[in-house]
PDB file of C-alpha atoms and ligand atoms in Angstrom:
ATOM      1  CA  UNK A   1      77.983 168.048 109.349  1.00 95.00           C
ATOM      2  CA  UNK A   2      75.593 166.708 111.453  1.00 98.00           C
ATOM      3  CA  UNK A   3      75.687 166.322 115.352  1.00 98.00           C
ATOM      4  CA  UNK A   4      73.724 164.812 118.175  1.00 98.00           C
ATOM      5  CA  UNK A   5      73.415 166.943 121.670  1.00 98.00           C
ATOM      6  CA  UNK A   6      72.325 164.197 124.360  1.00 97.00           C
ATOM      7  CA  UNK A   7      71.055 164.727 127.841  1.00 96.00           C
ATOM      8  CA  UNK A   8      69.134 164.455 130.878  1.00 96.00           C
ATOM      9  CA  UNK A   9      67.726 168.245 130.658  1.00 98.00           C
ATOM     10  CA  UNK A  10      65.996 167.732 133.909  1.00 97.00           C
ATOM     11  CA  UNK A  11      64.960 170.235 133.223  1.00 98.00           C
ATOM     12  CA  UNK A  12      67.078 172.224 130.996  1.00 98.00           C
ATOM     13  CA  UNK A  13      68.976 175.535 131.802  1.00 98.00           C
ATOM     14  CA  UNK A  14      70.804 178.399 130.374  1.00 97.00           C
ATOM     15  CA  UNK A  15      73.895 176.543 130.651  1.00 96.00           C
ATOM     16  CA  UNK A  16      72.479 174.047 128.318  1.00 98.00           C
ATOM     17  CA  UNK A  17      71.209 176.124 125.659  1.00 98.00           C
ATOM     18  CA  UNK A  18      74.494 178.120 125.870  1.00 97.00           C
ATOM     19  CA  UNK A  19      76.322 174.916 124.504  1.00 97.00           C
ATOM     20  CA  UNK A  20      73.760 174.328 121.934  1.00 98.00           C
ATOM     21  CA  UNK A  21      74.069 177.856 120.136  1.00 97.00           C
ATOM     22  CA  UNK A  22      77.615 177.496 120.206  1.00 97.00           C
ATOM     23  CA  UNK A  23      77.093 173.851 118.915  1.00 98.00           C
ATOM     24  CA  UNK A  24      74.969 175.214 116.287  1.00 97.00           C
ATOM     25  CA  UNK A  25      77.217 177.557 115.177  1.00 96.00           C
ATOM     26  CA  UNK A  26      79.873 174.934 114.444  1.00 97.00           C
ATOM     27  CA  UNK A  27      77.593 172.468 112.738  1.00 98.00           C
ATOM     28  CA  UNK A  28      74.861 172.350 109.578  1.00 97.00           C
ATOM     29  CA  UNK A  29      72.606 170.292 111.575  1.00 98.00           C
ATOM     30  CA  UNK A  30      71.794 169.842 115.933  1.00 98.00           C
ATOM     31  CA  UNK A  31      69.633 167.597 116.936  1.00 98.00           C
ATOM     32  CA  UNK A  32      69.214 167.185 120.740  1.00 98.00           C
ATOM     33  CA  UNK A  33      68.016 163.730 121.903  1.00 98.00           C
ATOM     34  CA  UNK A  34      66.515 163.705 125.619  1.00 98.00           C
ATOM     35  CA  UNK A  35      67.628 160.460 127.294  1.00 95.00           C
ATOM     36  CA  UNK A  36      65.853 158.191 129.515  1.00 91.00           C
ATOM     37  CA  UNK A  37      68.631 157.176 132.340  1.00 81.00           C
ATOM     38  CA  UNK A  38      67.659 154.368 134.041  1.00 77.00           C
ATOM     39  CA  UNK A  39      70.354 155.710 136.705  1.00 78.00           C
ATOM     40  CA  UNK A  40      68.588 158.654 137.396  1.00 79.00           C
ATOM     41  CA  UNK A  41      65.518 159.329 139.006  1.00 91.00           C
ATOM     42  CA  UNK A  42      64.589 162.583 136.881  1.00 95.00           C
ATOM     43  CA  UNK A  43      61.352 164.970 138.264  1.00 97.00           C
ATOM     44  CA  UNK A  44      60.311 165.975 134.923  1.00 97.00           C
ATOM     45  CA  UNK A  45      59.281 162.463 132.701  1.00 96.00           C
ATOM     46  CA  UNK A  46      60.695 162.527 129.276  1.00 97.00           C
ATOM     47  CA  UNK A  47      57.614 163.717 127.626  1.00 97.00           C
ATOM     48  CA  UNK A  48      58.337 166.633 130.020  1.00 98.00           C
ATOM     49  CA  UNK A  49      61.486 167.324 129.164  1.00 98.00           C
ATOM     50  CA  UNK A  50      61.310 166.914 125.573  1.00 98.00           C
ATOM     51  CA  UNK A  51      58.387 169.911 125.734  1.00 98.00           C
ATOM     52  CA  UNK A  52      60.301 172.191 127.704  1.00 98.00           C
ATOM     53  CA  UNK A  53      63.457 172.136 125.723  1.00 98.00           C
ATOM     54  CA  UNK A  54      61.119 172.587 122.362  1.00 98.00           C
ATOM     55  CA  UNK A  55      59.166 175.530 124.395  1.00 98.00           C
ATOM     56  CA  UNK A  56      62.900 176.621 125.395  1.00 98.00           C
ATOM     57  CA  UNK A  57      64.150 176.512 122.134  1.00 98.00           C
ATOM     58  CA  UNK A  58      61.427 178.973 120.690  1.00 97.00           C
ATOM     59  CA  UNK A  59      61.661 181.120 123.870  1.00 95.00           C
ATOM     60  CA  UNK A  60      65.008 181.956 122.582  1.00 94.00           C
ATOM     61  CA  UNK A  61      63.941 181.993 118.926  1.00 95.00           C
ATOM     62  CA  UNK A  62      65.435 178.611 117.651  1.00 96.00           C
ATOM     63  CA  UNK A  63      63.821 176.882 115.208  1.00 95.00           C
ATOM     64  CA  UNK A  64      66.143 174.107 113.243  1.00 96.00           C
ATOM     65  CA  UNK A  65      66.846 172.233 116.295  1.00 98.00           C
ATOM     66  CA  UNK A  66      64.872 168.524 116.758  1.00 98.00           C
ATOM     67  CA  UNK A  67      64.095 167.227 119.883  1.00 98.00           C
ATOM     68  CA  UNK A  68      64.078 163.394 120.597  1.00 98.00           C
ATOM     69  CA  UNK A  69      63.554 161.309 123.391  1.00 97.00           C
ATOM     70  CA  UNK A  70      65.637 158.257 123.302  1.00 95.00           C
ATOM     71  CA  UNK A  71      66.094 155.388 125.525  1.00 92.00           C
ATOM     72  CA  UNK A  72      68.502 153.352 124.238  1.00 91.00           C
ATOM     73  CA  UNK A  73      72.319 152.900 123.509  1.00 94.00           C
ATOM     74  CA  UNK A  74      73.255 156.668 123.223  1.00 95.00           C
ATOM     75  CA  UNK A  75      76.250 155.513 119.943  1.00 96.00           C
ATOM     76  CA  UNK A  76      73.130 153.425 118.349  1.00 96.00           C
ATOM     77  CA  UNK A  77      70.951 156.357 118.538  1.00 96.00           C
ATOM     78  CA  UNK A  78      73.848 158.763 116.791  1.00 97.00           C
ATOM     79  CA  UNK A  79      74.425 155.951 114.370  1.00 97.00           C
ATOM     80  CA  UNK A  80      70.442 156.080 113.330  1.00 96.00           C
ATOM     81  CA  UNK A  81      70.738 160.039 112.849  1.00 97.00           C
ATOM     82  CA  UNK A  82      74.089 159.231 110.539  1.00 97.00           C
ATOM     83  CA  UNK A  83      75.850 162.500 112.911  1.00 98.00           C
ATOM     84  CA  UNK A  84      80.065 162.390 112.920  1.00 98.00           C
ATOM     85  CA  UNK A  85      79.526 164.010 116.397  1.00 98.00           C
ATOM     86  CA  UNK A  86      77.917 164.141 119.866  1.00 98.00           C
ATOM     87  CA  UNK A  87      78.153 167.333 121.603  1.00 98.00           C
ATOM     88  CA  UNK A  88      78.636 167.709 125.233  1.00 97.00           C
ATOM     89  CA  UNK A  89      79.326 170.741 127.836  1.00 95.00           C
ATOM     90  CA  UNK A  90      81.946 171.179 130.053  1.00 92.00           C
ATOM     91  CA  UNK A  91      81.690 173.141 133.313  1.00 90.00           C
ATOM     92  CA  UNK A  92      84.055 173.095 135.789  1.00 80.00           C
ATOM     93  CA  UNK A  93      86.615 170.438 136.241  1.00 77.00           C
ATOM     94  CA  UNK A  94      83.867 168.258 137.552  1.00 78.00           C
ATOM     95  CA  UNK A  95      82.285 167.177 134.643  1.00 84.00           C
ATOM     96  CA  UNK A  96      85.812 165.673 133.456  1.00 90.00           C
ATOM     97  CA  UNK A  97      86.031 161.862 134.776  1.00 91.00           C
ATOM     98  CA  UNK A  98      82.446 161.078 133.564  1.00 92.00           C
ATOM     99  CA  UNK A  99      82.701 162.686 130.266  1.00 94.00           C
ATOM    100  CA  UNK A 100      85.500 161.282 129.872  1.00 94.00           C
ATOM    101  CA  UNK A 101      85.360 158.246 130.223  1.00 95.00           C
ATOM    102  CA  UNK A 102      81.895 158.307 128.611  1.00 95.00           C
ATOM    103  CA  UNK A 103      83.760 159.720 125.520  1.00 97.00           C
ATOM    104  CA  UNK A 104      86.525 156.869 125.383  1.00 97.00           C
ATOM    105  CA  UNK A 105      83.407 154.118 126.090  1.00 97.00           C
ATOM    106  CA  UNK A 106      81.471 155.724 123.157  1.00 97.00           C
ATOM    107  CA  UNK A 107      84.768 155.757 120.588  1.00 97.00           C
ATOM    108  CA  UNK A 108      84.995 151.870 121.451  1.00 97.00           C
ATOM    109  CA  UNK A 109      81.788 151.241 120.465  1.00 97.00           C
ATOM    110  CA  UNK A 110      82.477 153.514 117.197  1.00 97.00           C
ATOM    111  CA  UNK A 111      85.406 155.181 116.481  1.00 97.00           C
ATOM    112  CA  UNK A 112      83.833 156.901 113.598  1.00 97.00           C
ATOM    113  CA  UNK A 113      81.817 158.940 116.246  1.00 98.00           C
ATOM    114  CA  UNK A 114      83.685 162.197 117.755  1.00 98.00           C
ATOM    115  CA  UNK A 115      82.275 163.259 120.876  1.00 98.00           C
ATOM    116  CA  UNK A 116      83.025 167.211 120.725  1.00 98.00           C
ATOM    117  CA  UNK A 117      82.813 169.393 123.627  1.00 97.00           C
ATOM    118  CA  UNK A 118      82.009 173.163 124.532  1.00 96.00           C
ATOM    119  CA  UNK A 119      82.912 174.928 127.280  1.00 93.00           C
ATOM    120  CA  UNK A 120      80.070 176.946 128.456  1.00 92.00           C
ATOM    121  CA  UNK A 121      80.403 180.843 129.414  1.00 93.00           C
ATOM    122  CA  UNK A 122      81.583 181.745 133.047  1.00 92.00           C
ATOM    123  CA  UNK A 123      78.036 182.612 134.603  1.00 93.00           C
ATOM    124  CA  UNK A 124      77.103 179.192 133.533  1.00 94.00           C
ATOM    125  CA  UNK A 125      80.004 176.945 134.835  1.00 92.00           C
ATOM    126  CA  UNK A 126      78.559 175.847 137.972  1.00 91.00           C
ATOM    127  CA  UNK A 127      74.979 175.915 137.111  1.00 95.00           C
ATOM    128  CA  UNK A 128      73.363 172.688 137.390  1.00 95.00           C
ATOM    129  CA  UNK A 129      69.345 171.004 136.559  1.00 96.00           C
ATOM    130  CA  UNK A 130      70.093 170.080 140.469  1.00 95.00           C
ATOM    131  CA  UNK A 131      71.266 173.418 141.740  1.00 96.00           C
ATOM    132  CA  UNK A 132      67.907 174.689 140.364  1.00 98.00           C
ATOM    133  CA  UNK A 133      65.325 172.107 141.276  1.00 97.00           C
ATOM    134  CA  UNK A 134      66.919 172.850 144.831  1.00 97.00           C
ATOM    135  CA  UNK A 135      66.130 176.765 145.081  1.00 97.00           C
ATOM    136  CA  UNK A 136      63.090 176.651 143.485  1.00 96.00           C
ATOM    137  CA  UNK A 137      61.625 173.560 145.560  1.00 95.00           C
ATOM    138  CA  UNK A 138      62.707 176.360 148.401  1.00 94.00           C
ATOM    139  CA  UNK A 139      60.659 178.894 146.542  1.00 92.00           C
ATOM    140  CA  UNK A 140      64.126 180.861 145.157  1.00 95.00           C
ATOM    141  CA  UNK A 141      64.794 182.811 141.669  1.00 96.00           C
ATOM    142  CA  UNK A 142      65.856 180.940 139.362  1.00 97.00           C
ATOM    143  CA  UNK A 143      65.440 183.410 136.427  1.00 96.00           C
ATOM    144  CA  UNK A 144      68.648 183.745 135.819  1.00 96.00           C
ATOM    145  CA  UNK A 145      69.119 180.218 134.871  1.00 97.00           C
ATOM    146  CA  UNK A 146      66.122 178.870 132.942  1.00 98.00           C
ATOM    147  CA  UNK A 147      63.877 180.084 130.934  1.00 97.00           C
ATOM    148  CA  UNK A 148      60.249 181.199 131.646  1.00 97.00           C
ATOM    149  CA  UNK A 149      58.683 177.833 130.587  1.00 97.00           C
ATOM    150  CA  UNK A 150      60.768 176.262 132.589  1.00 98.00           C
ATOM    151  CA  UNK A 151      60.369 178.149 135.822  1.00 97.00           C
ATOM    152  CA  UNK A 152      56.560 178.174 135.362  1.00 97.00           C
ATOM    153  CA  UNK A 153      57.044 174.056 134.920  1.00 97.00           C
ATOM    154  CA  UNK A 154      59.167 174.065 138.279  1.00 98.00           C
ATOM    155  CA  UNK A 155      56.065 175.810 139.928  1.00 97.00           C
ATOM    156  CA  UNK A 156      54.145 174.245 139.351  1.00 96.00           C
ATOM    157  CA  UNK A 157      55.262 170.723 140.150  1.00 95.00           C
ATOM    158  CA  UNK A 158      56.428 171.572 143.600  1.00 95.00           C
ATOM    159  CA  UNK A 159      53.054 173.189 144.010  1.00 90.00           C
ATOM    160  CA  UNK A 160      53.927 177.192 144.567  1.00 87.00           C
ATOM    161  CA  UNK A 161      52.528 179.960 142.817  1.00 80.00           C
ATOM    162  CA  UNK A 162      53.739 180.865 139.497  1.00 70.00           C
TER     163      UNK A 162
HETATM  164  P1  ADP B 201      73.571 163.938 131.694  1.00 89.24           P
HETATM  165  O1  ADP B 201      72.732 163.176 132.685  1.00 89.24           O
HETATM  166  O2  ADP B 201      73.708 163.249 130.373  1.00 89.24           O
HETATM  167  O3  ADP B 201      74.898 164.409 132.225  1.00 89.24           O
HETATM  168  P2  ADP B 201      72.679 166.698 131.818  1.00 89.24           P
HETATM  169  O4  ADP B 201      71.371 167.264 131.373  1.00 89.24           O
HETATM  170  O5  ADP B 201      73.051 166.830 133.245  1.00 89.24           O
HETATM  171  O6  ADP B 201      72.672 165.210 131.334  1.00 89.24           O
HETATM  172  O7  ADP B 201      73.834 167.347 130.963  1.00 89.24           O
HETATM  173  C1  ADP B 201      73.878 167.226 129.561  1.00 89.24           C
HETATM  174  C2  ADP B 201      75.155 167.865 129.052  1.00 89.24           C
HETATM  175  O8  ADP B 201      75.093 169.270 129.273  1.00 89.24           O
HETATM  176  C3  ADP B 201      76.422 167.394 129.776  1.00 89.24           C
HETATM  177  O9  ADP B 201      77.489 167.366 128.851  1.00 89.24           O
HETATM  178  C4  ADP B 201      76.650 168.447 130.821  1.00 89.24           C
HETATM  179  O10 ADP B 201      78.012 168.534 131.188  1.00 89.24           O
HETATM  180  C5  ADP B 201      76.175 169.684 130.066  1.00 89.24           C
HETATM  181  N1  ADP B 201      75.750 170.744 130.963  1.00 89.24           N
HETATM  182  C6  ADP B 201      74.870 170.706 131.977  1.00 89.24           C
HETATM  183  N2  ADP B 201      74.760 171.904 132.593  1.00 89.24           N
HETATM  184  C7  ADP B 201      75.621 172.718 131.940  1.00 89.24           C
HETATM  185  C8  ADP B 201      76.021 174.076 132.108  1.00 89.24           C
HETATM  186  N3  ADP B 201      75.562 174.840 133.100  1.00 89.24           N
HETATM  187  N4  ADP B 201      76.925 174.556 131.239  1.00 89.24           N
HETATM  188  C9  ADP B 201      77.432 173.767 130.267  1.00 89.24           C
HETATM  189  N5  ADP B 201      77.136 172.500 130.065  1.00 89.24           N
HETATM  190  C10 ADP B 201      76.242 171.969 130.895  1.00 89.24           C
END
């Protein structure tokens, strides 16, 4: 069974890529598609972020998973890949109302299409692309939350030393 992970990953975190293992252990086939939101105002472009969850990805020693970037209608782009699911993470009961009611929108526009989710582990729960883009733009460690391509990335955009 296939499945599609969508996302901003601006940029991606631990948090993330502890919902894709455990994604990956429940289905044959993850592919993780990088989406353009014309809501959101992201710091890394797409091209970025696409790189840094492929260099993230081997940092951790994954090798099966594609990276896309897509722009469009998130159910058109699961419908292309021919996946029964989309995977998203849950955190803390914030994440609820918008995932839900993303989920219910996407089943309307094909009910053939599951959205699954995955509750990440504890340390992870309120870890956020946000939360880190604000310590490190304040020159804090963020180790513990992304990986080393990642932190070198967030370096070097807001200009400190790596
Ligand atoms: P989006 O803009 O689509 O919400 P994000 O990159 O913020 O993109 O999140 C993508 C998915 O990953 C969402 O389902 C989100 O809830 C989940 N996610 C983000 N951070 C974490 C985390 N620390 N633990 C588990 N899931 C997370």
């Amino acid at each position: 069974m296939k499945a599609l992970y969508p996302g901003s990953f601006d940029p991606i975190t631990y948090g993330h890529l502890d919902v894709l293992q455990r994604a990956r252990k429940v289905f044959d086939q993850l592919t993780v598609a990088v989406v353009e939101n014309p809501r959101k105002a992201p710091l890394f472009s797409a091209q970025e972020r696409r790189r840094l969850v492929e260099e993230s990805l081997r940092e951790v020693g994954i090798d099966d998973v594609p990276v896309i970037v897509y722009s469009g209608l998130l159910i058109e782009c699961a419908k292309q890949l021919g996946v029964v699911a989309i995977v998203r993470g849950l955190r803390a009961t914030s994440d609820f109302d918008y995932e839900f009611q993303m989920a219910l929108t996407n089943r309307d526009l094909d009910s053939d299409i599951e959205t699954v989710f995955f509750m990440t582990a504890g340390r992870y729960s309120f870890l956020s692309s946000s939360i880190v883009k604000e310590v490190k733009r304040y020159g804090g460690d963020v180790s513990k939350f992304v990986p080393r391509c990642v932190e070198r990335a967030l370096a070097e955009k807001f200009g400190l030393p790596r």
